[in-house]
């Protein structure tokens, strides 16, 4: 049987039933996260309201409320009539860059360290479990995700493929809850981590780190995989801290 596409496991987490029923804000956040990370592609049609409600285990009116909020945020558009439905509208890079810089300026170095501690612990734990649990299909998807980053052109595409790589590591850990937390974390901190951009040297180093993590998972060396994942995140955080200081010091 052919391996599923590289995003299949993560997409299952997007549409998994909610832990708490009747939570429109939970649906809104989950779909917004998936759109921001590129798990739901620009222009993609969402399932119908009844289908989405059935998948998520909530009432149709709850889904309708969530979709209304997503329309307010500009993340989906709804068309009526034949061929109609709700379609993803991915935010453009220029629409978010200035907002992200303002958000970064409002944070402190202590805030960033705290965020980094959470993210690196999550990434290390996912890599450790992936080394213990990854199937051959999971390893194939991880390799595809690493290759996607290596071939990505432009900051936005590099950001998306880096985030997708980490989501696939979490998915290889065989935990839907861990995968959803990785998606949430990627959409929360991922855009900030890519604000500094990546020169050729940095991109090559990230590419090498992805491949090293995949190799450690394939070798079932959980301790090494966890250590590499933690280092990967911490180095990205250091670049973000440098940018943060460059933004706030002129204001000091």
Coordinates of N, CA and C in Angstrom, one line a residue:
X1 N 0.9 -1.2 0.0 CA 0.0 0.0 0.0 C 0.9 1.2 0.0
X2 N 0.6 2.2 -0.9 CA 1.5 3.4 -0.9 C 1.3 4.2 0.4
X3 N 2.4 4.9 0.7 CA 2.4 5.7 1.9 C 1.5 6.9 1.7
X4 N 0.8 7.4 2.7 CA 0.0 8.6 2.6 C 0.9 9.8 2.4
X5 N 0.2 10.9 1.9 CA 1.0 12.1 1.7 C 1.5 12.6 3.0
X6 N 2.5 13.5 2.9 CA 3.3 13.9 4.1 C 2.4 14.6 5.2
X7 N 1.3 15.2 4.8 CA 0.4 15.9 5.7 C -0.7 15.1 6.3
X8 N -0.8 13.8 5.9 CA -2.0 13.0 6.2 C -2.2 12.9 7.7
X9 N -1.2 12.5 8.4 CA -1.3 12.3 9.8 C -1.7 13.5 10.6
X10 N -1.1 14.6 10.2 CA -1.3 15.9 10.9 C -2.8 16.4 10.6
X11 N -3.3 16.1 9.4 CA -4.6 16.5 9.0 C -5.6 15.7 9.8
X12 N -5.3 14.5 10.2 CA -6.2 13.7 11.0 C -6.4 14.4 12.4
X13 N -5.3 15.0 12.9 CA -5.4 15.7 14.2 C -6.2 16.9 14.1
X14 N -6.2 17.6 12.9 CA -7.0 18.8 12.7 C -8.4 18.5 12.9
X15 N -8.9 17.4 12.3 CA -10.3 17.1 12.3 C -10.7 16.0 13.3
X16 N -9.8 15.7 14.3 CA -10.2 14.8 15.3 C -11.3 15.4 16.2
X17 N -12.1 14.5 16.8 CA -13.2 15.0 17.7 C -12.6 15.8 18.9
X18 N -13.3 16.8 19.3 CA -12.9 17.7 20.4 C -13.0 17.0 21.7
X19 N -12.1 17.4 22.6 CA -12.1 16.8 23.9 C -13.3 17.4 24.7
X20 N -13.7 18.7 24.4 CA -14.8 19.3 25.1 C -15.8 19.6 24.0
X21 N -17.1 19.2 24.2 CA -18.1 19.4 23.2 C -18.6 20.8 23.3
X22 N -19.1 21.3 22.2 CA -19.8 22.6 22.2 C -18.9 23.8 22.3
X23 N -17.6 23.6 21.9 CA -16.6 24.7 22.1 C -16.3 25.3 20.8
X24 N -17.1 26.4 20.4 CA -16.8 27.0 19.1 C -15.4 27.6 19.0
X25 N -15.0 28.2 20.2 CA -13.7 28.8 20.2 C -12.5 27.8 19.9
X26 N -12.8 26.6 20.4 CA -11.8 25.5 20.2 C -11.7 25.2 18.7
X27 N -12.8 25.1 18.0 CA -12.8 24.8 16.6 C -12.2 25.9 15.8
X28 N -12.5 27.2 16.2 CA -11.9 28.3 15.6 C -10.4 28.3 15.7
X29 N -9.9 28.1 16.9 CA -8.4 28.1 17.1 C -7.8 26.9 16.3
X30 N -8.4 25.8 16.3 CA -7.8 24.6 15.6 C -7.7 24.9 14.1
X31 N -8.8 25.3 13.5 CA -8.8 25.6 12.1 C -7.9 26.8 11.7
X32 N -7.9 27.8 12.6 CA -7.0 28.9 12.3 C -5.5 28.5 12.4
X33 N -5.2 27.7 13.3 CA -3.8 27.2 13.4 C -3.4 26.4 12.2
X34 N -4.3 25.5 11.7 CA -4.1 24.7 10.6 C -3.9 25.5 9.3
X35 N -4.7 26.6 9.2 CA -4.5 27.5 8.0 C -3.2 28.2 8.1
X36 N -2.9 28.7 9.3 CA -1.6 29.5 9.4 C -0.4 28.6 9.1
X37 N -0.5 27.4 9.5 CA 0.7 26.5 9.3 C 0.7 25.9 7.9
X38 N -0.4 26.0 7.1 CA -0.4 25.5 5.8 C -0.9 24.1 5.7
X39 N -1.4 23.5 6.8 CA -2.0 22.2 6.7 C -3.3 22.2 5.9
X40 N -4.0 23.3 6.0 CA -5.2 23.6 5.1 C -4.7 24.6 4.1
X41 N -4.7 24.3 2.8 CA -4.1 25.1 1.8 C -5.0 26.3 1.4
X42 N -4.4 27.3 0.9 CA -5.1 28.5 0.4 C -6.0 28.0 -0.7
X43 N -7.3 28.4 -0.6 CA -8.3 28.0 -1.6 C -8.9 26.7 -1.4
X44 N -8.5 25.9 -0.4 CA -9.0 24.6 -0.2 C -10.4 24.7 0.4
X45 N -11.3 23.8 -0.1 CA -12.7 23.8 0.4 C -12.8 23.0 1.7
X46 N -13.4 23.6 2.7 CA -13.6 22.9 4.0 C -14.7 21.9 3.8
X47 N -14.8 20.9 4.7 CA -16.0 20.0 4.7 C -17.2 20.8 4.9
X48 N -18.4 20.3 4.5 CA -19.6 21.0 4.8 C -19.9 21.1 6.3
X49 N -20.8 22.0 6.6 CA -21.0 22.2 8.1 C -21.5 20.9 8.7
X50 N -22.4 20.1 8.2 CA -22.8 18.8 8.8 C -21.7 17.8 8.9
X51 N -20.8 17.8 7.8 CA -19.7 16.8 7.8 C -18.7 17.3 8.9
X52 N -18.4 18.5 8.9 CA -17.4 19.1 9.9 C -17.9 18.8 11.3
X53 N -19.2 19.0 11.6 CA -19.8 18.8 12.9 C -19.7 17.3 13.3
X54 N -19.9 16.4 12.3 CA -19.8 15.0 12.6 C -18.4 14.6 12.9
X55 N -17.4 15.1 12.2 CA -16.0 14.8 12.4 C -15.5 15.3 13.8
X56 N -16.0 16.5 14.2 CA -15.5 17.1 15.4 C -16.3 16.7 16.6
X57 N -17.5 16.1 16.4 CA -18.3 15.6 17.5 C -19.1 16.8 18.2
X58 N -19.5 17.8 17.4 CA -20.2 18.9 18.0 C -21.5 19.1 17.2
X59 N -22.3 20.0 17.7 CA -23.6 20.4 16.9 C -23.2 21.3 15.7
X60 N -24.1 21.2 14.7 CA -23.9 22.0 13.5 C -23.9 23.5 13.8
X61 N -24.7 23.9 14.8 CA -24.7 25.4 15.2 C -23.4 25.8 15.7
X62 N -22.7 24.9 16.4 CA -21.4 25.2 17.0 C -20.4 25.5 15.8
X63 N -20.4 24.6 14.8 CA -19.5 24.8 13.7 C -19.8 26.1 13.0
X64 N -21.1 26.4 12.8 CA -21.5 27.6 12.1 C -21.0 28.8 12.8
X65 N -21.0 28.8 14.2 CA -20.5 29.9 15.0 C -18.9 30.0 14.8
X66 N -18.2 28.9 14.7 CA -16.8 28.9 14.5 C -16.4 29.5 13.1
X67 N -17.2 29.0 12.1 CA -16.9 29.5 10.8 C -17.2 31.0 10.6
X68 N -18.2 31.4 11.3 CA -18.5 32.9 11.3 C -17.3 33.7 11.9
X69 N -16.7 33.2 12.9 CA -15.6 33.9 13.5 C -14.4 33.8 12.6
X70 N -14.2 32.7 11.9 CA -13.1 32.6 10.9 C -13.3 33.6 9.8
X71 N -14.5 33.8 9.4 CA -14.8 34.8 8.3 C -14.5 36.2 8.8
X72 N -14.8 36.4 10.1 CA -14.5 37.7 10.7 C -13.0 38.0 10.7
X73 N -12.2 36.9 10.9 CA -10.8 37.0 10.9 C -10.2 37.0 9.5
X74 N -11.0 36.8 8.5 CA -10.5 36.8 7.1 C -9.8 35.6 6.7
X75 N -10.0 34.5 7.5 CA -9.3 33.2 7.2 C -10.1 32.3 6.3
X76 N -11.4 32.5 6.1 CA -12.1 31.8 5.2 C -13.1 32.7 4.4
X77 N -13.5 32.3 3.3 CA -14.6 33.0 2.5 C -15.7 32.0 2.2
X78 N -16.9 32.4 2.2 CA -18.0 31.5 2.0 C -18.8 31.9 0.7
X79 N -19.0 31.0 -0.2 CA -19.7 31.3 -1.4 C -21.0 30.5 -1.4
X80 N -22.0 31.1 -2.0 CA -23.3 30.4 -2.0 C -23.5 29.8 -3.4
X81 N -24.5 29.0 -3.5 CA -24.9 28.4 -4.8 C -24.1 27.2 -5.1
X82 N -24.3 26.8 -6.4 CA -23.6 25.6 -6.9 C -22.1 25.8 -6.8
X83 N -21.5 24.7 -6.3 CA -20.0 24.9 -6.1 C -19.6 25.7 -4.9
X84 N -20.6 26.1 -4.1 CA -20.3 27.0 -3.0 C -19.8 26.2 -1.8
X85 N -19.6 26.9 -0.7 CA -19.0 26.3 0.5 C -18.1 27.3 1.2
X86 N -17.3 26.8 2.1 CA -16.4 27.6 2.8 C -15.0 27.3 2.3
X87 N -14.2 28.3 2.0 CA -12.9 28.1 1.4 C -11.8 28.8 2.2
X88 N -10.7 28.2 2.3 CA -9.6 28.8 3.1 C -9.0 30.0 2.4
X89 N -8.7 31.0 3.1 CA -8.0 32.2 2.7 C -6.8 32.4 3.5
X90 N -5.6 31.9 3.1 CA -4.4 31.9 3.9 C -3.9 33.3 4.0
X91 N -3.5 33.8 5.2 CA -3.0 35.1 5.3 C -1.7 35.3 4.5
X92 N -1.6 36.5 3.9 CA -0.4 36.8 3.1 C 0.7 37.3 4.1
X93 N 1.9 37.0 3.7 CA 3.1 37.4 4.5 C 3.1 38.8 4.9
X94 N 2.8 39.7 3.9 CA 2.9 41.1 4.1 C 1.8 41.6 5.1
X95 N 0.7 40.8 5.2 CA -0.4 41.2 6.2 C 0.0 40.9 7.6
X96 N 1.0 40.0 7.8 CA 1.3 39.6 9.2 C 2.7 40.0 9.7
X97 N 3.6 40.4 8.8 CA 5.0 40.7 9.3 C 5.0 41.8 10.3
X98 N 4.3 42.9 10.0 CA 4.4 44.1 10.9 C 3.7 43.7 12.2
X99 N 2.6 43.0 12.1 CA 1.9 42.6 13.4 C 2.8 41.7 14.2
X100 N 3.6 40.8 13.6 CA 4.5 40.0 14.3 C 5.6 40.8 15.0
X101 N 6.1 41.8 14.2 CA 7.2 42.6 14.8 C 6.7 43.4 16.0
X102 N 5.5 43.9 16.0 CA 4.9 44.6 17.1 C 4.8 43.6 18.3
X103 N 4.3 42.4 18.0 CA 4.1 41.4 19.1 C 5.5 41.0 19.7
X104 N 6.5 40.9 18.8 CA 7.8 40.6 19.3 C 8.4 41.7 20.2
X105 N 8.2 42.9 19.8 CA 8.6 44.1 20.6 C 8.0 44.1 22.0
X106 N 6.7 43.6 22.1 CA 6.0 43.7 23.3 C 6.5 42.6 24.3
X107 N 7.2 41.6 23.8 CA 7.6 40.5 24.6 C 8.9 40.9 25.3
X108 N 9.3 40.3 26.4 CA 10.6 40.4 27.0 C 11.4 39.2 26.7
X109 N 12.7 39.3 27.0 CA 13.6 38.2 26.8 C 13.2 37.0 27.7
X110 N 12.7 37.3 28.9 CA 12.2 36.3 29.8 C 11.0 35.6 29.2
X111 N 10.1 36.3 28.5 CA 9.0 35.7 27.8 C 9.5 34.8 26.8
X112 N 10.4 35.2 26.0 CA 10.9 34.4 24.9 C 11.6 33.1 25.4
X113 N 12.3 33.3 26.5 CA 13.0 32.1 27.1 C 11.9 31.1 27.6
X114 N 10.9 31.6 28.2 CA 9.8 30.7 28.6 C 9.1 30.0 27.5
X115 N 8.8 30.8 26.4 CA 8.3 30.2 25.2 C 9.2 29.1 24.6
X116 N 10.5 29.4 24.6 CA 11.5 28.5 24.1 C 11.6 27.2 24.9
X117 N 11.5 27.4 26.2 CA 11.5 26.2 27.1 C 10.4 25.2 26.8
X118 N 9.2 25.8 26.6 CA 8.0 25.0 26.3 C 8.2 24.3 24.9
X119 N 8.6 25.1 23.9 CA 8.7 24.5 22.6 C 9.8 23.5 22.5
X120 N 11.0 23.7 23.1 CA 12.1 22.8 23.0 C 11.7 21.5 23.8
X121 N 11.0 21.6 24.9 CA 10.6 20.4 25.6 C 9.6 19.6 24.8
X122 N 8.7 20.3 24.1 CA 7.7 19.6 23.3 C 8.4 18.9 22.1
X123 N 9.3 19.6 21.5 CA 10.0 19.1 20.3 C 10.9 17.9 20.7
X124 N 11.6 18.0 21.8 CA 12.4 16.9 22.3 C 11.6 15.7 22.7
X125 N 10.5 15.9 23.4 CA 9.6 14.8 23.7 C 9.0 14.1 22.5
X126 N 8.6 14.8 21.5 CA 8.0 14.2 20.3 C 9.1 13.4 19.6
X127 N 10.3 13.9 19.5 CA 11.4 13.2 18.8 C 11.7 11.9 19.6
X128 N 11.7 12.0 20.9 CA 12.0 10.8 21.7 C 11.0 9.7 21.4
X129 N 9.7 10.1 21.5 CA 8.7 9.1 21.2 C 8.6 8.6 19.8
X130 N 8.9 9.5 18.9 CA 9.0 9.1 17.4 C 10.1 8.0 17.2
X131 N 11.2 8.2 17.9 CA 12.2 7.2 17.8 C 11.8 5.8 18.3
X132 N 10.9 5.8 19.2 CA 10.4 4.6 19.8 C 9.2 4.0 19.0
X133 N 8.5 4.8 18.3 CA 7.2 4.4 17.7 C 7.1 4.5 16.2
X134 N 7.9 5.3 15.6 CA 7.7 5.6 14.1 C 7.7 4.3 13.3
X135 N 6.7 4.2 12.4 CA 6.6 3.1 11.5 C 7.4 3.5 10.2
X136 N 7.6 2.5 9.3 CA 8.3 2.8 8.0 C 7.6 3.9 7.3
X137 N 6.2 3.9 7.3 CA 5.5 5.0 6.6 C 5.8 6.4 7.3
X138 N 5.9 6.4 8.6 CA 6.2 7.6 9.3 C 7.6 8.1 8.9
X139 N 8.6 7.2 8.8 CA 9.9 7.6 8.4 C 9.9 8.1 7.0
X140 N 9.1 7.6 6.1 CA 9.0 8.1 4.7 C 8.5 9.5 4.7
X141 N 7.5 9.7 5.5 CA 6.9 11.1 5.6 C 7.9 12.1 6.2
X142 N 8.6 11.7 7.2 CA 9.6 12.5 7.8 C 10.7 12.9 6.7
X143 N 11.1 11.9 6.0 CA 12.1 12.2 4.9 C 11.5 13.1 3.9
X144 N 10.3 13.0 3.5 CA 9.6 13.9 2.5 C 9.6 15.3 3.1
X145 N 9.3 15.4 4.4 CA 9.2 16.7 5.0 C 10.5 17.4 5.0
X146 N 11.6 16.7 5.3 CA 12.9 17.2 5.3 C 13.3 17.7 3.9
X147 N 12.9 16.9 2.9 CA 13.2 17.2 1.5 C 12.4 18.5 1.1
X148 N 11.2 18.6 1.6 CA 10.4 19.7 1.2 C 11.0 21.0 1.7
X149 N 11.6 21.0 2.9 CA 12.3 22.2 3.4 C 13.5 22.5 2.6
X150 N 14.3 21.5 2.3 CA 15.5 21.7 1.5 C 15.2 22.3 0.1
X151 N 14.0 22.0 -0.4 CA 13.7 22.6 -1.7 C 12.8 23.8 -1.7
X152 N 12.5 24.3 -0.5 CA 11.6 25.4 -0.3 C 12.3 26.7 -0.8
X153 N 11.5 27.5 -1.5 CA 12.0 28.8 -2.0 C 11.3 29.9 -1.3
X154 N 11.9 30.9 -0.7 CA 11.3 32.0 -0.1 C 11.0 31.8 1.4
X155 N 11.0 32.8 2.2 CA 10.9 32.7 3.6 C 9.6 32.1 4.0
X156 N 8.5 32.5 3.4 CA 7.2 32.0 3.8 C 7.1 30.5 3.6
X157 N 7.6 30.0 2.4 CA 7.6 28.5 2.2 C 8.5 27.8 3.1
X158 N 9.7 28.4 3.4 CA 10.6 27.8 4.4 C 10.0 27.7 5.7
X159 N 9.3 28.7 6.2 CA 8.6 28.7 7.5 C 7.6 27.6 7.5
X160 N 6.8 27.5 6.5 CA 5.8 26.4 6.5 C 6.3 25.0 6.5
X161 N 7.4 24.8 5.7 CA 7.9 23.5 5.6 C 8.7 23.1 6.8
X162 N 9.3 24.1 7.5 CA 10.0 23.8 8.8 C 8.9 23.4 9.8
X163 N 7.8 24.2 9.9 CA 6.7 23.8 10.8 C 6.1 22.5 10.5
X164 N 5.9 22.2 9.2 CA 5.4 20.9 8.9 C 6.3 19.7 9.3
X165 N 7.6 20.0 9.2 CA 8.6 18.9 9.6 C 8.3 18.6 11.1
X166 N 8.2 19.6 11.9 CA 8.0 19.4 13.3 C 6.7 18.7 13.6
X167 N 5.7 19.1 12.9 CA 4.4 18.4 13.0 C 4.5 16.9 12.7
X168 N 5.2 16.6 11.6 CA 5.4 15.2 11.2 C 6.2 14.4 12.3
X169 N 7.1 15.1 12.9 CA 7.8 14.4 14.0 C 6.8 14.0 15.1
X170 N 6.0 15.0 15.5 CA 5.0 14.7 16.5 C 4.0 13.6 16.1
X171 N 3.6 13.7 14.8 CA 2.7 12.7 14.3 C 3.3 11.3 14.3
X172 N 4.6 11.2 14.1 CA 5.4 9.9 14.1 C 5.4 9.4 15.5
X173 N 5.2 10.2 16.5 CA 5.1 9.8 17.9 C 3.8 9.0 18.2
X174 N 2.9 9.0 17.2 CA 1.6 8.3 17.3 C 0.7 8.8 18.4
X175 N 0.7 10.2 18.5 CA -0.1 10.8 19.5 C -0.9 12.0 18.9
X176 N -2.2 11.8 18.8 CA -3.0 12.9 18.2 C -2.9 14.2 19.1
X177 N -2.9 14.0 20.4 CA -2.9 15.1 21.3 C -1.6 15.8 21.2
X178 N -0.5 15.1 21.1 CA 0.8 15.7 21.0 C 0.9 16.4 19.6
X179 N 0.4 15.8 18.6 CA 0.4 16.5 17.3 C -0.4 17.8 17.3
X180 N -1.6 17.8 18.0 CA -2.3 19.0 18.0 C -1.6 20.1 18.8
X181 N -0.9 19.7 19.9 CA -0.1 20.7 20.7 C 1.1 21.2 19.8
X182 N 1.7 20.4 19.0 CA 2.7 20.8 18.1 C 2.2 21.8 17.1
X183 N 1.0 21.5 16.5 CA 0.4 22.5 15.6 C 0.1 23.8 16.3
X184 N -0.4 23.7 17.5 CA -0.7 25.0 18.2 C 0.6 25.8 18.5
X185 N 1.6 25.1 18.9 CA 2.9 25.7 19.2 C 3.5 26.3 18.0
X186 N 3.5 25.6 16.9 CA 4.0 26.1 15.6 C 3.4 27.3 15.1
X187 N 2.0 27.4 15.2 CA 1.3 28.6 14.8 C 1.5 29.7 15.8
X188 N 1.8 29.4 17.0 CA 2.0 30.5 18.0 C 3.4 31.1 17.9
X189 N 4.4 30.2 17.9 CA 5.8 30.7 17.9 C 6.5 30.6 16.6
X190 N 6.0 29.7 15.7 CA 6.7 29.5 14.4 C 6.8 30.7 13.6
X191 N 5.8 31.5 13.4 CA 5.9 32.8 12.6 C 6.9 33.7 13.2
X192 N 7.0 33.8 14.6 CA 8.0 34.6 15.2 C 9.4 34.2 14.9
X193 N 9.6 32.8 15.0 CA 10.9 32.3 14.8 C 11.5 32.6 13.4
X194 N 10.6 32.7 12.5 CA 11.0 33.0 11.1 C 11.1 34.5 10.7
X195 N 10.8 35.4 11.7 CA 10.9 36.8 11.4 C 12.3 37.2 11.1
X196 N 13.4 36.6 11.7 CA 14.7 37.0 11.3 C 15.1 36.5 9.9
X197 N 14.3 35.6 9.3 CA 14.7 35.1 8.0 C 15.7 34.0 8.2
X198 N 16.3 33.6 7.1 CA 17.4 32.6 7.1 C 18.3 32.8 5.9
X199 N 19.5 33.2 6.2 CA 20.5 33.3 5.1 C 20.9 31.9 4.7
X200 N 21.8 31.9 3.7 CA 22.1 30.6 3.1 C 22.8 29.7 4.1
X201 N 23.6 30.2 4.9 CA 24.3 29.4 6.0 C 23.3 28.9 6.9
X202 N 22.4 29.7 7.4 CA 21.4 29.3 8.4 C 20.5 28.2 7.8
X203 N 20.1 28.4 6.5 CA 19.2 27.5 5.9 C 19.9 26.1 5.8
X204 N 21.1 26.1 5.4 CA 21.9 24.8 5.3 C 22.0 24.2 6.6
X205 N 22.2 24.9 7.7 CA 22.3 24.3 9.0 C 21.0 23.7 9.4
X206 N 19.9 24.4 9.2 CA 18.5 23.9 9.5 C 18.3 22.6 8.7
X207 N 18.6 22.6 7.4 CA 18.4 21.4 6.6 C 19.2 20.3 7.2
X208 N 20.5 20.5 7.6 CA 21.3 19.4 8.1 C 20.7 18.9 9.5
X209 N 20.2 19.9 10.3 CA 19.6 19.5 11.5 C 18.3 18.6 11.3
X210 N 17.5 19.0 10.4 CA 16.3 18.1 10.0 C 16.8 16.7 9.7
X211 N 17.8 16.6 8.8 CA 18.2 15.3 8.4 C 18.8 14.5 9.5
X212 N 19.5 15.2 10.4 CA 20.1 14.5 11.6 C 19.0 14.0 12.5
X213 N 18.0 14.7 12.7 CA 16.8 14.3 13.5 C 16.2 13.1 12.9
X214 N 15.9 13.1 11.6 CA 15.3 12.0 10.9 C 16.2 10.7 11.1
X215 N 17.5 10.9 10.9 CA 18.4 9.8 11.0 C 18.4 9.2 12.4
X216 N 18.3 10.0 13.4 CA 18.3 9.5 14.8 C 17.0 8.8 15.1
X217 N 15.9 9.3 14.6 CA 14.6 8.6 14.7 C 14.6 7.3 14.0
X218 N 15.2 7.2 12.8 CA 15.3 6.0 12.0 C 16.1 5.0 12.7
X219 N 17.2 5.4 13.5 CA 18.1 4.5 14.2 C 17.5 4.1 15.5
X220 N 16.3 4.7 15.9 CA 15.7 4.4 17.1 C 16.5 4.8 18.3
X221 N 17.2 5.9 18.1 CA 18.0 6.5 19.2 C 17.3 7.7 19.7
X222 N 16.4 7.5 20.7 CA 15.6 8.5 21.2 C 16.3 9.6 21.9
X223 N 17.3 9.3 22.7 CA 18.1 10.3 23.4 C 18.8 11.3 22.4
X224 N 19.4 10.7 21.4 CA 20.0 11.6 20.4 C 19.0 12.4 19.7
X225 N 17.9 11.8 19.3 CA 16.8 12.6 18.6 C 16.3 13.7 19.4
X226 N 16.1 13.4 20.7 CA 15.6 14.5 21.6 C 16.6 15.6 21.7
X227 N 17.9 15.2 21.9 CA 18.9 16.2 22.0 C 19.1 17.1 20.8
X228 N 19.0 16.5 19.6 CA 19.1 17.2 18.4 C 17.9 18.2 18.2
X229 N 16.7 17.7 18.5 CA 15.5 18.5 18.4 C 15.5 19.7 19.3
X230 N 16.0 19.5 20.5 CA 16.1 20.6 21.5 C 17.2 21.6 21.0
X231 N 18.3 21.2 20.5 CA 19.3 22.1 20.0 C 18.8 22.9 18.8
X232 N 18.0 22.2 17.9 CA 17.4 22.9 16.7 C 16.5 24.0 17.1
X233 N 15.7 23.8 18.1 CA 14.8 24.8 18.6 C 15.5 25.9 19.3
X234 N 16.5 25.6 20.1 CA 17.2 26.6 20.9 C 18.0 27.5 20.0
X235 N 18.6 27.0 18.9 CA 19.3 27.9 18.0 C 18.4 28.8 17.3
X236 N 17.2 28.4 17.0 CA 16.2 29.3 16.3 C 15.8 30.3 17.3
X237 N 15.6 30.0 18.6 CA 15.2 31.0 19.6 C 16.3 32.0 19.8
X238 N 17.6 31.6 19.7 CA 18.7 32.6 19.9 C 18.6 33.6 18.8
X239 N 18.3 33.2 17.6 CA 18.2 34.2 16.5 C 17.0 35.1 16.7
X240 N 15.9 34.6 17.3 CA 14.8 35.5 17.6 C 15.1 36.5 18.7
X241 N 15.8 36.0 19.7 CA 16.2 36.9 20.8 C 17.1 38.1 20.2
X242 N 18.0 37.8 19.3 CA 18.8 38.8 18.7 C 18.0 39.8 18.0
X243 N 17.0 39.4 17.2 CA 16.1 40.3 16.5 C 15.3 41.1 17.5
X244 N 14.8 40.5 18.5 CA 14.0 41.2 19.6 C 14.9 42.4 20.2
X245 N 16.1 42.1 20.5 CA 17.0 43.1 21.1 C 17.2 44.2 20.1
X246 N 17.3 43.9 18.8 CA 17.6 44.9 17.8 C 16.3 45.8 17.6
X247 N 15.2 45.3 17.9 CA 13.9 46.1 17.8 C 13.7 47.0 19.0
X248 N 14.0 46.5 20.2 CA 13.7 47.2 21.4 C 14.8 48.2 21.9
X249 N 16.1 47.8 21.5 CA 17.2 48.7 22.0 C 17.1 50.1 21.5
X250 N 16.8 50.3 20.2 CA 16.7 51.7 19.7 C 15.6 52.5 20.5
X251 N 14.6 51.8 21.1 CA 13.5 52.4 21.8 C 13.9 52.7 23.2
X252 N 15.0 52.1 23.7 CA 15.4 52.2 25.1 C 16.0 53.6 25.4

